[in-house]
Amino acid sequence: MFETIRNHRRWLQFILLILIVPSFGLVGMSGYDSFVSRDPELATVAGQAITRPEFDAAHRNQLEQFRQRMGAQFDPAVVDTPAMRQQLLEQLIDQRLLAQVAIDNRFSVSDATLRNTIAAIPQVQDEGRFSPERYRQVLAAQGMSPTSFENGLRRDLAVARVLEPVGTTARLPGEVVGSLQQALSQQRTLQLRVFTAEDFRSKVTVTPEDIQTWYDANQESLRVPEQVQAQYLVLDEAAATQGVQVSDADVTAYYEQNKNRFGTPEQRRASHILIQVPSGANEQTRKDAEAKAKTIAAEAAANPAGFAELAKKESQDAGSAATGGDLGWISGNAVPAELIKAVAGLAKDQVSDVVRSPYGYHILKLTDLKEGQAKPLAEVREQITTEIRRQIAATRFAEMATKMNTLVYDTRDNLQPTADALGLKLRSAAGITRTGLLSAEQAGPGAAATSADAQLLDNPRVRQVLFSPEVLRDKLNSGVITLSPDTMVAVRVAQVTPSQIPPLDKVRDAIRARLTDERAAAAAKEAGEAALKAAQAAPQTVPEGFGEAMTVSRQAPLNLPRPVLDLVMRQPAGSLPAYGGAAVGVDYVVVRVEKIEPGTAPEQDRDMLARQLSGAWGEAEDQAVLKMLREAYKVQTLPGANDAIKGEATAEG
C-alpha cells in the first residue's frame, strides 16, 4: 500500500486538493484560523469577545490581591468560589461595555483633569505637593512609563464618565425621604413576656429508644471528615531566645552606646526672618535677596533682643512674621534640613549668619533650649535586656531557619533529628481536616482545637500542606512553611483517619443534649403560643408575666432581637393594644404593643438619610443603565463561561 502511495504521489495530492478547497469556500480561511488558534470565548460585547486568557489573567490578579490583603489567613478554597468567579466575569463584561460606550460617544478627558487627578494621588506627593521625581520613582517600581500610565488613566477616567452623570444626579423625592424618616423614628411602647427553653429542660424526657431512632435516621449528618494527626516543629522568637543569657557588661555597654534613646532628647526653639526667592528667579534677583538678608542679619546680630520686632517688619514668611518669626520647637521634618543644621549650632539668644534653603534666605535666632536628660541605667535595665535578647534572637533565628530548611530534607520521614539538632520540641496534634479543626469531642486526646497552637494549625497554608499528596500519602516531612517573618513551621502526617460515621456510644451524649434542646424549645414555643392566644382573646386586660414597659424605634431598638423588633414594628396602629409572638433561638417571646407615637429627628439626621438613600438609589440606577446598555450592545454570555465559573481547565490546558 505504501508503495502505491509513493508511486502515485501527484495523483493523491490532486485528490486532496479537490477535497479540501471547496471546504474553504464554505467556512472561509478565517474559520480555519479560528478553529486552529482562537482562544475560548466566554462572552461577547458588541461582537467583541472576552476570552478565557483575559479572564484567567484577571482571576490571577484577583487572587494575588486577596493573598496580599489576607496574608497568612489566605485560603483559596474560601475566596475562589464559583460565585466569586461569576462576579469577576460580570465585572469584565461591564468594563468592556463601558469602554465601548465611551469610544462610541467620544468621551474624553482634558489634560487639566488628567494633571489634577495625578497630582491628587498621595503616593506621588511630597509633603502634600506633587513631586515629579517621586511620580517617576513610583511608576518605575511598577515597571510603567509615565506615557503608558497616563494613557491608561485617561482611558479609565473617560470610561468613568459614562455612569458618572447617573449616580451623581440621583435624588429621591423629599416626600419619600420624609416618609422613611418618620418610619425610622416612630416610637412604640411595648412589654415582653419570655418563655425560655431552659425553664422546660427539666420536664423533657429522652429515652434510649429516642436516641437510637434519631441516630439511625441522621447518621450522615454525624459523619466526621478525613482527619490527620500531625507532628510539627515551630521556630519563632521564643525558640530562638531559649537559653539566651544577657550579662551586666552587655547591658552597660548597650546603655552607653544608646544613652540618647533613654530619656528626653534636647529640644531647641527658634525664630527666623525669611527673605523669599521666587521659584525660577534669575541670578540678579537671588543676589539682591541675599544682600538684603545679610543687611538684616547684621542688624539682628547687633541687637538680638529686637529680633522679634525686626521679624514682624522684614520677614516675608506670612505664617510666622506676625508672631515675631517663631518656628516653635524644631523637630522632625517641620523645617528644611538646612535650618535644622543651623539651629543645632547656635547658643541660646545667638543669631545665625544667612542660611539658604529652597524657600530663600533665612536669619535664625535660638530663643529657648531644653537640655536632654538620660534615664538612669537601673530604670531602663529591663528594657535594654529585652532589646539585646531580641537582637541575639534575630541572629539565631536566621541561623536556625537556614539549618531547618536543610535538615527537614536530610531525614525525609522523621522530624525528630531536626528537632534534636535545633533544640526544638517535637509537638503533636490530632483532629486536623482539610477545612479546619475538629472539636475536642470529635478529635479525642491531643485535639488541635484545644492546643496552644490551634491558630497556627488552623492556618490555611498549614492545612493545605498537610493534605498535599507527598505529605499525606507518603508521610514525608514538609518543607519549611513561613507563616510570618518571625514564625516558621515544618509538619509531618503521623496518622490518617478516614472519613467515618462515629459509633453510637461516642455520640450518645451529644444526641441526648440535642434532643433535649429541641424538645425544650418546642415546649417553650407551645407555652408561649398558648399565652399569646389567651392574651389576644382579652386584649384590654394586661396578662401576668409581662416585664416593664419600654419604648423602641427602628433607630433605637434597645438591643431587641431582630425577630422581636420586626414583629413590633409590623403591628398595625389601628387597634391597640396588639399582641404577637416570635421564636428567638430556642426561646419564645410574646409581645404586647401598647402605644405608637410619631418620633422626631434632628435636621442633620434627615440630611444624612437623604444622602444615604440617594447613594443607594444612584447605585440602583447605575445597574439599570448597565442592564439597558447590555441589551443595546447585545451582550452574550457563551457556553464557555460555565467552565471558567466552575474553575475547570480548558481543553488545551
Tab-separated table of C-alpha atoms in Angstrom, residues 124-520:
chain	number	residue	atom	x	y	z
A	124	VAL	CA	3.284	60.729	44.274
A	125	GLN	CA	3.202	63.625	46.723
A	126	ASP	CA	5.995	65.007	48.882
A	127	GLU	CA	4.790	66.952	51.927
A	128	GLY	CA	1.359	67.337	50.340
A	129	ARG	CA	2.671	68.548	46.963
A	130	PHE	CA	3.009	66.699	43.678
A	131	SER	CA	6.603	65.515	43.213
A	132	PRO	CA	7.712	64.741	39.622
A	133	GLU	CA	10.659	62.766	40.962
A	134	ARG	CA	8.509	60.602	43.226
A	135	TYR	CA	5.986	60.185	40.394
A	136	ARG	CA	8.688	58.692	38.166
A	137	GLN	CA	10.007	56.523	41.006
A	138	VAL	CA	6.583	55.059	41.805
A	139	LEU	CA	5.911	54.245	38.153
A	140	ALA	CA	9.380	52.765	37.652
A	141	ALA	CA	8.852	50.490	40.659
A	142	GLN	CA	5.770	49.106	38.908
A	143	GLY	CA	7.518	48.774	35.557
A	144	MET	CA	5.484	51.547	33.927
A	145	SER	CA	6.398	54.650	31.997
A	146	PRO	CA	4.603	57.984	32.523
A	147	THR	CA	3.206	57.779	28.989
A	148	SER	CA	1.652	54.340	29.422
A	149	PHE	CA	0.272	55.207	32.867
A	150	GLU	CA	-1.249	58.484	31.693
A	151	ASN	CA	-2.819	56.839	28.652
A	152	GLY	CA	-4.376	54.155	30.856
A	153	LEU	CA	-5.586	56.692	33.414
A	154	ARG	CA	-7.061	58.904	30.703
A	155	ARG	CA	-8.944	55.890	29.345
A	156	ASP	CA	-10.212	54.927	32.825
A	157	LEU	CA	-11.399	58.472	33.522
A	158	ALA	CA	-13.216	58.572	30.197
A	159	VAL	CA	-14.933	55.263	30.987
A	160	ALA	CA	-15.945	56.560	34.432
A	161	ARG	CA	-17.769	59.441	32.749
A	162	VAL	CA	-20.285	57.026	31.229
A	163	LEU	CA	-22.086	56.382	34.531
A	164	GLU	CA	-20.959	59.468	36.443
A	165	PRO	CA	-23.976	61.619	35.492
A	166	VAL	CA	-26.334	58.835	36.536
A	167	GLY	CA	-25.025	58.340	40.067
A	168	THR	CA	-24.325	61.985	40.868
A	169	THR	CA	-27.775	63.218	39.813
A	170	ALA	CA	-29.821	60.515	41.549
A	171	ARG	CA	-32.139	62.080	44.125
A	172	LEU	CA	-35.107	60.697	45.999
A	173	PRO	CA	-38.176	62.948	46.338
A	174	GLY	CA	-38.412	64.768	49.651
A	175	GLU	CA	-41.756	63.085	50.379
A	176	VAL	CA	-40.125	59.651	50.181
A	177	VAL	CA	-37.269	60.697	52.456
A	178	GLY	CA	-39.763	62.205	54.900
A	179	SER	CA	-41.875	59.042	54.994
A	180	LEU	CA	-38.848	56.868	55.606
A	181	GLN	CA	-37.606	59.222	58.310
A	182	GLN	CA	-40.976	59.009	60.049
A	183	ALA	CA	-40.898	55.215	59.852
A	184	LEU	CA	-37.377	55.101	61.299
A	185	SER	CA	-38.096	57.498	64.153
A	186	GLN	CA	-41.593	56.249	65.046
A	187	GLN	CA	-41.678	55.129	68.700
A	188	ARG	CA	-43.558	52.125	70.042
A	189	THR	CA	-44.122	51.281	73.700
A	190	LEU	CA	-44.247	47.561	74.488
A	191	GLN	CA	-43.964	44.839	77.107
A	192	LEU	CA	-42.377	41.410	76.738
A	193	ARG	CA	-43.016	38.006	78.206
A	194	VAL	CA	-40.245	35.471	77.549
A	195	PHE	CA	-40.707	31.691	77.671
A	196	THR	CA	-37.177	30.256	77.911
A	197	ALA	CA	-36.345	26.719	76.854
A	198	GLU	CA	-34.200	26.385	79.976
A	199	ASP	CA	-37.342	26.518	82.135
A	200	PHE	CA	-38.718	23.423	80.364
A	201	ARG	CA	-35.498	21.398	80.148
A	202	SER	CA	-36.128	19.527	83.422
A	203	LYS	CA	-39.527	18.394	82.132
A	204	VAL	CA	-38.104	16.822	78.962
A	205	THR	CA	-37.545	13.073	78.785
A	206	VAL	CA	-35.249	11.455	76.191
A	207	THR	CA	-35.267	7.654	76.146
A	208	PRO	CA	-32.573	5.332	74.752
A	209	GLU	CA	-35.051	4.429	72.017
A	210	ASP	CA	-35.351	8.103	71.063
A	211	ILE	CA	-31.562	8.331	70.756
A	212	GLN	CA	-31.346	5.158	68.673
A	213	THR	CA	-34.124	6.316	66.359
A	214	TRP	CA	-32.507	9.700	65.800
A	215	TYR	CA	-29.099	8.078	65.230
A	216	ASP	CA	-30.485	5.673	62.634
A	217	ALA	CA	-32.236	8.493	60.746
A	218	ASN	CA	-29.404	11.042	60.847
A	219	GLN	CA	-26.163	9.103	60.621
A	220	GLU	CA	-24.846	11.015	57.631
A	221	SER	CA	-25.117	14.335	59.468
A	222	LEU	CA	-22.746	12.906	62.081
A	223	ARG	CA	-20.041	11.972	59.572
A	224	VAL	CA	-16.572	13.101	60.601
A	225	PRO	CA	-14.383	14.170	57.649
A	226	GLU	CA	-10.958	12.722	56.932
A	227	GLN	CA	-8.522	13.904	59.579
A	228	VAL	CA	-4.826	13.689	60.321
A	229	GLN	CA	-2.655	13.585	63.403
A	230	ALA	CA	0.329	15.820	62.713
A	231	GLN	CA	3.816	16.150	64.141
A	232	TYR	CA	5.274	19.618	63.797
A	233	LEU	CA	8.124	21.948	64.713
A	234	VAL	CA	7.708	25.665	65.425
A	235	LEU	CA	10.586	28.114	65.022
A	236	ASP	CA	9.689	31.512	66.471
A	237	GLU	CA	11.140	34.216	68.712
A	238	ALA	CA	10.576	32.135	71.853
A	239	ALA	CA	12.515	29.227	70.354
A	240	ALA	CA	15.320	31.497	69.154
A	241	THR	CA	15.731	33.163	72.586
A	242	GLN	CA	15.642	29.926	74.566
A	243	GLY	CA	18.716	29.777	76.784
A	244	VAL	CA	19.966	33.267	75.829
A	245	GLN	CA	21.779	34.989	78.692
A	246	VAL	CA	22.495	38.747	78.807
A	247	SER	CA	25.376	39.841	81.044
A	248	ASP	CA	25.553	43.042	83.082
A	249	ALA	CA	28.529	44.141	80.973
A	250	ASP	CA	26.445	43.802	77.794
A	251	VAL	CA	23.662	45.891	79.337
A	252	THR	CA	26.042	48.625	80.459
A	253	ALA	CA	27.790	48.811	77.071
A	254	TYR	CA	24.465	48.980	75.248
A	255	TYR	CA	23.281	51.758	77.565
A	256	GLU	CA	26.387	53.886	76.976
A	257	GLN	CA	26.132	53.451	73.195
A	258	ASN	CA	22.440	54.397	73.090
A	259	LYS	CA	22.122	56.787	76.032
A	260	ASN	CA	20.364	59.421	73.902
A	261	ARG	CA	17.459	56.993	73.349
A	262	PHE	CA	16.747	56.531	77.032
A	263	GLY	CA	15.335	59.819	78.224
A	264	THR	CA	14.298	63.217	76.928
A	265	PRO	CA	16.230	64.482	73.895
A	266	GLU	CA	17.492	68.036	73.637
A	267	GLN	CA	14.867	70.482	72.354
A	268	ARG	CA	15.542	73.761	70.540
A	269	ARG	CA	13.103	76.567	69.795
A	270	ALA	CA	13.923	79.133	67.140
A	271	SER	CA	12.623	82.161	65.260
A	272	HIS	CA	13.551	83.245	61.757
A	273	ILE	CA	13.358	86.051	59.253
A	274	LEU	CA	12.801	84.921	55.657
A	275	ILE	CA	13.687	86.798	52.510
A	276	GLN	CA	11.930	84.820	49.789
A	277	VAL	CA	13.381	83.907	46.394
A	278	PRO	CA	10.671	83.011	43.866
A	279	SER	CA	10.980	79.676	42.063
A	280	GLY	CA	12.796	80.176	38.779
A	281	ALA	CA	14.204	83.568	39.805
A	282	ASN	CA	17.216	84.856	37.835
A	283	GLU	CA	20.692	85.316	39.304
A	284	GLN	CA	20.294	89.051	39.909
A	285	THR	CA	17.124	88.514	41.927
A	286	ARG	CA	18.917	85.957	44.080
A	287	LYS	CA	21.857	88.297	44.669
A	288	ASP	CA	19.548	91.137	45.670
A	289	ALA	CA	17.678	88.885	48.131
A	290	GLU	CA	20.944	87.622	49.620
A	291	ALA	CA	22.273	91.146	50.036
A	292	LYS	CA	19.094	92.215	51.815
A	293	ALA	CA	19.291	89.169	54.084
A	294	LYS	CA	22.888	89.965	55.026
A	295	THR	CA	21.947	93.507	55.947
A	296	ILE	CA	19.111	92.246	58.162
A	297	ALA	CA	21.398	89.604	59.700
A	298	ALA	CA	23.916	92.270	60.702
A	299	GLU	CA	21.179	94.364	62.292
A	300	ALA	CA	19.785	91.318	64.146
A	301	ALA	CA	23.235	90.293	65.421
A	302	ALA	CA	23.828	93.813	66.749
A	303	ASN	CA	20.538	93.734	68.686
A	304	PRO	CA	19.357	90.124	69.371
A	305	ALA	CA	16.689	91.374	71.796
A	306	GLY	CA	14.951	93.224	68.964
A	307	PHE	CA	14.783	90.134	66.718
A	308	ALA	CA	11.015	89.660	67.098
A	309	GLU	CA	10.219	93.251	66.100
A	310	LEU	CA	12.634	93.006	63.180
A	311	ALA	CA	10.916	89.781	62.041
A	312	LYS	CA	7.490	91.429	62.148
A	313	LYS	CA	8.857	94.239	59.992
A	314	GLU	CA	11.093	92.409	57.498
A	315	SER	CA	10.171	88.693	57.327
A	316	GLN	CA	8.340	87.567	54.188
A	317	ASP	CA	7.051	84.381	55.860
A	318	ALA	CA	3.392	85.292	56.347
A	319	GLY	CA	2.845	82.342	58.672
A	320	SER	CA	5.394	83.356	61.315
A	321	ALA	CA	6.076	87.083	60.816
A	322	ALA	CA	3.102	88.133	62.955
A	323	THR	CA	4.487	86.135	65.926
A	324	GLY	CA	7.996	87.544	65.648
A	325	GLY	CA	9.231	84.767	63.354
A	326	ASP	CA	8.562	81.999	65.896
A	327	LEU	CA	9.041	78.493	64.399
A	328	GLY	CA	8.221	76.657	67.627
A	329	TRP	CA	10.224	73.668	68.883
A	330	ILE	CA	12.274	72.354	65.980
A	331	SER	CA	11.728	68.645	65.311
A	332	GLY	CA	11.415	66.111	62.533
A	333	ASN	CA	10.795	67.433	59.043
A	334	ALA	CA	8.853	70.514	60.119
A	335	VAL	CA	11.503	72.819	58.602
A	336	PRO	CA	14.144	72.307	55.882
A	337	ALA	CA	17.252	70.337	56.830
A	338	GLU	CA	19.446	73.425	56.314
A	339	LEU	CA	17.623	75.237	59.097
A	340	ILE	CA	17.780	72.273	61.496
A	341	LYS	CA	21.544	72.080	60.995
A	342	ALA	CA	21.982	75.822	61.549
A	343	VAL	CA	19.810	75.864	64.703
A	344	ALA	CA	21.791	72.939	66.143
A	345	GLY	CA	24.954	75.078	66.113
A	346	LEU	CA	23.525	78.099	67.944
A	347	ALA	CA	23.763	79.046	71.594
A	348	LYS	CA	20.701	80.482	73.337
A	349	ASP	CA	19.808	84.006	72.063
A	350	GLN	CA	22.509	83.734	69.375
A	351	VAL	CA	21.683	84.970	65.836
A	352	SER	CA	22.916	82.974	62.851
A	353	ASP	CA	24.540	84.092	59.630
A	354	VAL	CA	22.411	83.992	56.460
A	355	VAL	CA	21.203	80.410	55.715
A	356	ARG	CA	19.977	79.427	52.270
A	357	SER	CA	17.098	76.982	51.729
A	358	PRO	CA	14.771	76.143	48.810
A	359	TYR	CA	12.476	78.952	50.027
A	360	GLY	CA	15.066	81.735	50.101
A	361	TYR	CA	17.426	83.218	52.710
A	362	HIS	CA	16.916	82.900	56.480
A	363	ILE	CA	18.283	84.614	59.578
A	364	LEU	CA	17.773	82.415	62.673
A	365	LYS	CA	17.785	83.016	66.416
A	366	LEU	CA	17.755	80.303	69.088
A	367	THR	CA	15.109	81.522	71.546
A	368	ASP	CA	14.945	78.608	74.005
A	369	LEU	CA	16.862	75.446	74.825
A	370	LYS	CA	15.915	72.385	76.897
A	371	GLU	CA	18.830	70.142	77.727
A	372	GLY	CA	18.319	66.427	77.179
A	373	GLN	CA	18.127	64.194	80.225
A	374	ALA	CA	19.017	60.496	80.194
A	375	LYS	CA	17.203	57.996	82.423
A	376	PRO	CA	19.429	56.124	84.894
A	377	LEU	CA	20.554	52.629	83.887
A	378	ALA	CA	18.587	50.976	86.684
A	379	GLU	CA	15.348	52.411	85.292
A	380	VAL	CA	15.857	51.035	81.748
A	381	ARG	CA	17.793	47.825	82.514
A	382	GLU	CA	14.832	45.542	81.793
A	383	GLN	CA	14.090	47.330	78.505
A	384	ILE	CA	17.729	47.046	77.411
A	385	THR	CA	17.878	43.368	78.370
A	386	THR	CA	14.794	42.681	76.231
A	387	GLU	CA	16.264	44.567	73.261
A	388	ILE	CA	19.572	42.695	73.465
A	389	ARG	CA	17.748	39.363	73.708
A	390	ARG	CA	15.741	40.230	70.609
A	391	GLN	CA	18.856	41.210	68.682
A	392	ILE	CA	20.531	37.928	69.612
A	393	ALA	CA	17.288	36.095	68.791
A	394	ALA	CA	17.136	37.696	65.324
A	395	THR	CA	20.636	36.416	64.540
A	396	ARG	CA	19.924	32.964	65.966
A	397	PHE	CA	16.566	32.831	64.204
A	398	ALA	CA	18.215	33.411	60.824
A	399	GLU	CA	20.837	30.733	61.524
A	400	MET	CA	18.257	28.219	62.782
A	401	ALA	CA	15.968	28.900	59.813
A	402	THR	CA	18.795	28.156	57.374
A	403	LYS	CA	19.600	24.894	59.159
A	404	MET	CA	15.927	23.943	59.411
A	405	ASN	CA	15.438	24.352	55.653
A	406	THR	CA	18.214	21.795	55.105
A	407	LEU	CA	17.575	19.359	57.942
A	408	VAL	CA	13.911	18.631	57.137
A	409	TYR	CA	15.071	17.096	53.835
A	410	ASP	CA	18.007	15.125	55.288
A	411	THR	CA	15.686	12.639	57.032
A	412	ARG	CA	12.506	12.876	54.993
A	413	ASP	CA	10.324	10.558	57.099
A	414	ASN	CA	11.156	11.880	60.576
A	415	LEU	CA	11.205	15.337	62.195
A	416	GLN	CA	12.916	14.207	65.389
A	417	PRO	CA	16.507	14.609	64.044
A	418	THR	CA	15.682	18.175	63.016
A	419	ALA	CA	14.201	18.876	66.447
A	420	ASP	CA	17.286	17.459	68.194
A	421	ALA	CA	19.734	19.432	66.019
A	422	LEU	CA	17.938	22.746	66.615
A	423	GLY	CA	16.907	22.192	70.219
A	424	LEU	CA	13.208	22.367	69.358
A	425	LYS	CA	10.368	20.365	70.878
A	426	LEU	CA	8.593	17.971	68.521
A	427	ARG	CA	4.885	18.646	69.032
A	428	SER	CA	1.823	16.633	68.056
A	429	ALA	CA	-1.868	17.393	67.491
A	430	ALA	CA	-4.882	15.476	66.161
A	431	GLY	CA	-8.173	16.340	64.501
A	432	ILE	CA	-6.908	18.460	61.597
A	433	THR	CA	-9.099	18.341	58.471
A	434	ARG	CA	-8.848	19.949	55.068
A	435	THR	CA	-11.233	22.714	56.098
A	436	GLY	CA	-10.494	23.275	59.789
A	437	LEU	CA	-10.040	21.698	63.212
A	438	LEU	CA	-12.402	19.151	64.728
A	439	SER	CA	-13.860	19.761	68.174
A	440	ALA	CA	-12.188	18.088	71.138
A	441	GLU	CA	-15.089	15.631	71.355
A	442	GLN	CA	-14.617	14.567	67.733
A	443	ALA	CA	-10.815	14.547	67.707
A	444	GLY	CA	-10.207	12.898	71.078
A	445	PRO	CA	-6.994	13.260	73.139
A	446	GLY	CA	-4.460	15.784	71.871
A	447	ALA	CA	-7.019	17.729	69.845
A	448	ALA	CA	-5.523	20.571	67.820
A	449	ALA	CA	-8.577	22.707	68.632
A	450	THR	CA	-7.625	22.832	72.333
A	451	SER	CA	-3.882	23.218	71.710
A	452	ALA	CA	-1.995	26.446	72.355
A	453	ASP	CA	-1.047	26.200	68.673
A	454	ALA	CA	-4.667	25.996	67.461
A	455	GLN	CA	-4.452	29.198	65.405
A	456	LEU	CA	-1.189	28.061	63.814
A	457	LEU	CA	-2.543	24.594	62.938
A	458	ASP	CA	-5.761	26.073	61.537
A	459	ASN	CA	-3.762	28.274	59.162
A	460	PRO	CA	-4.947	27.532	55.586
A	461	ARG	CA	-1.378	27.113	54.345
A	462	VAL	CA	-0.561	24.547	57.034
A	463	ARG	CA	-3.708	22.550	56.279
A	464	GLN	CA	-3.031	22.738	52.551
A	465	VAL	CA	0.486	21.322	53.030
A	466	LEU	CA	-0.710	18.548	55.387
A	467	PHE	CA	-3.164	17.334	52.747
A	468	SER	CA	-0.771	17.608	49.813
A	469	PRO	CA	-0.130	14.177	48.201
A	470	GLU	CA	3.525	13.891	49.253
A	471	VAL	CA	2.891	14.721	52.908
A	472	LEU	CA	-0.484	12.943	53.263
A	473	ARG	CA	0.172	9.782	51.267
A	474	ASP	CA	3.912	9.235	51.773
A	475	LYS	CA	4.089	10.764	55.284
A	476	LEU	CA	7.200	12.751	54.399
A	477	ASN	CA	8.363	15.937	56.068
A	478	SER	CA	7.050	19.113	54.531
A	479	GLY	CA	9.323	21.941	53.579
A	480	VAL	CA	9.564	24.893	55.943
A	481	ILE	CA	6.355	26.971	55.891
A	482	THR	CA	6.906	30.678	56.586
A	483	LEU	CA	3.759	31.967	58.290
A	484	SER	CA	5.210	35.367	59.229
A	485	PRO	CA	8.681	36.940	59.331
A	486	ASP	CA	9.251	35.502	62.817
A	487	THR	CA	7.342	32.203	62.655
A	488	MET	CA	8.230	29.105	60.634
A	489	VAL	CA	6.696	25.635	60.761
A	490	ALA	CA	7.580	22.186	59.443
A	491	VAL	CA	4.909	19.453	59.549
A	492	ARG	CA	4.560	15.728	59.005
A	493	VAL	CA	1.494	13.459	58.966
A	494	ALA	CA	1.819	10.779	61.641
A	495	GLN	CA	-1.576	9.154	61.164
A	496	VAL	CA	-4.558	9.418	58.798
A	497	THR	CA	-8.109	8.655	59.925
A	498	PRO	CA	-10.558	8.222	57.010
A	499	SER	CA	-13.940	9.888	56.963
A	500	GLN	CA	-16.336	7.885	59.128
A	501	ILE	CA	-19.606	7.872	60.993
A	502	PRO	CA	-18.822	7.584	64.719
A	503	PRO	CA	-20.437	4.695	66.634
A	504	LEU	CA	-23.477	5.451	68.740
A	505	ASP	CA	-21.572	5.171	72.011
A	506	LYS	CA	-19.366	8.134	71.077
A	507	VAL	CA	-22.221	10.452	70.155
A	508	ARG	CA	-24.911	9.271	72.555
A	509	ASP	CA	-24.484	12.215	74.940
A	510	ALA	CA	-24.403	14.738	72.108
A	511	ILE	CA	-27.640	13.312	70.642
A	512	ARG	CA	-29.319	13.368	74.063
A	513	ALA	CA	-28.348	17.034	74.531
A	514	ARG	CA	-29.602	17.888	71.048
A	515	LEU	CA	-32.950	16.180	71.521
A	516	THR	CA	-33.316	17.805	74.948
A	517	ASP	CA	-32.679	21.241	73.436
A	518	GLU	CA	-35.150	20.653	70.613
A	519	ARG	CA	-37.905	19.393	72.879
A	520	ALA	CA	-37.368	22.153	75.466
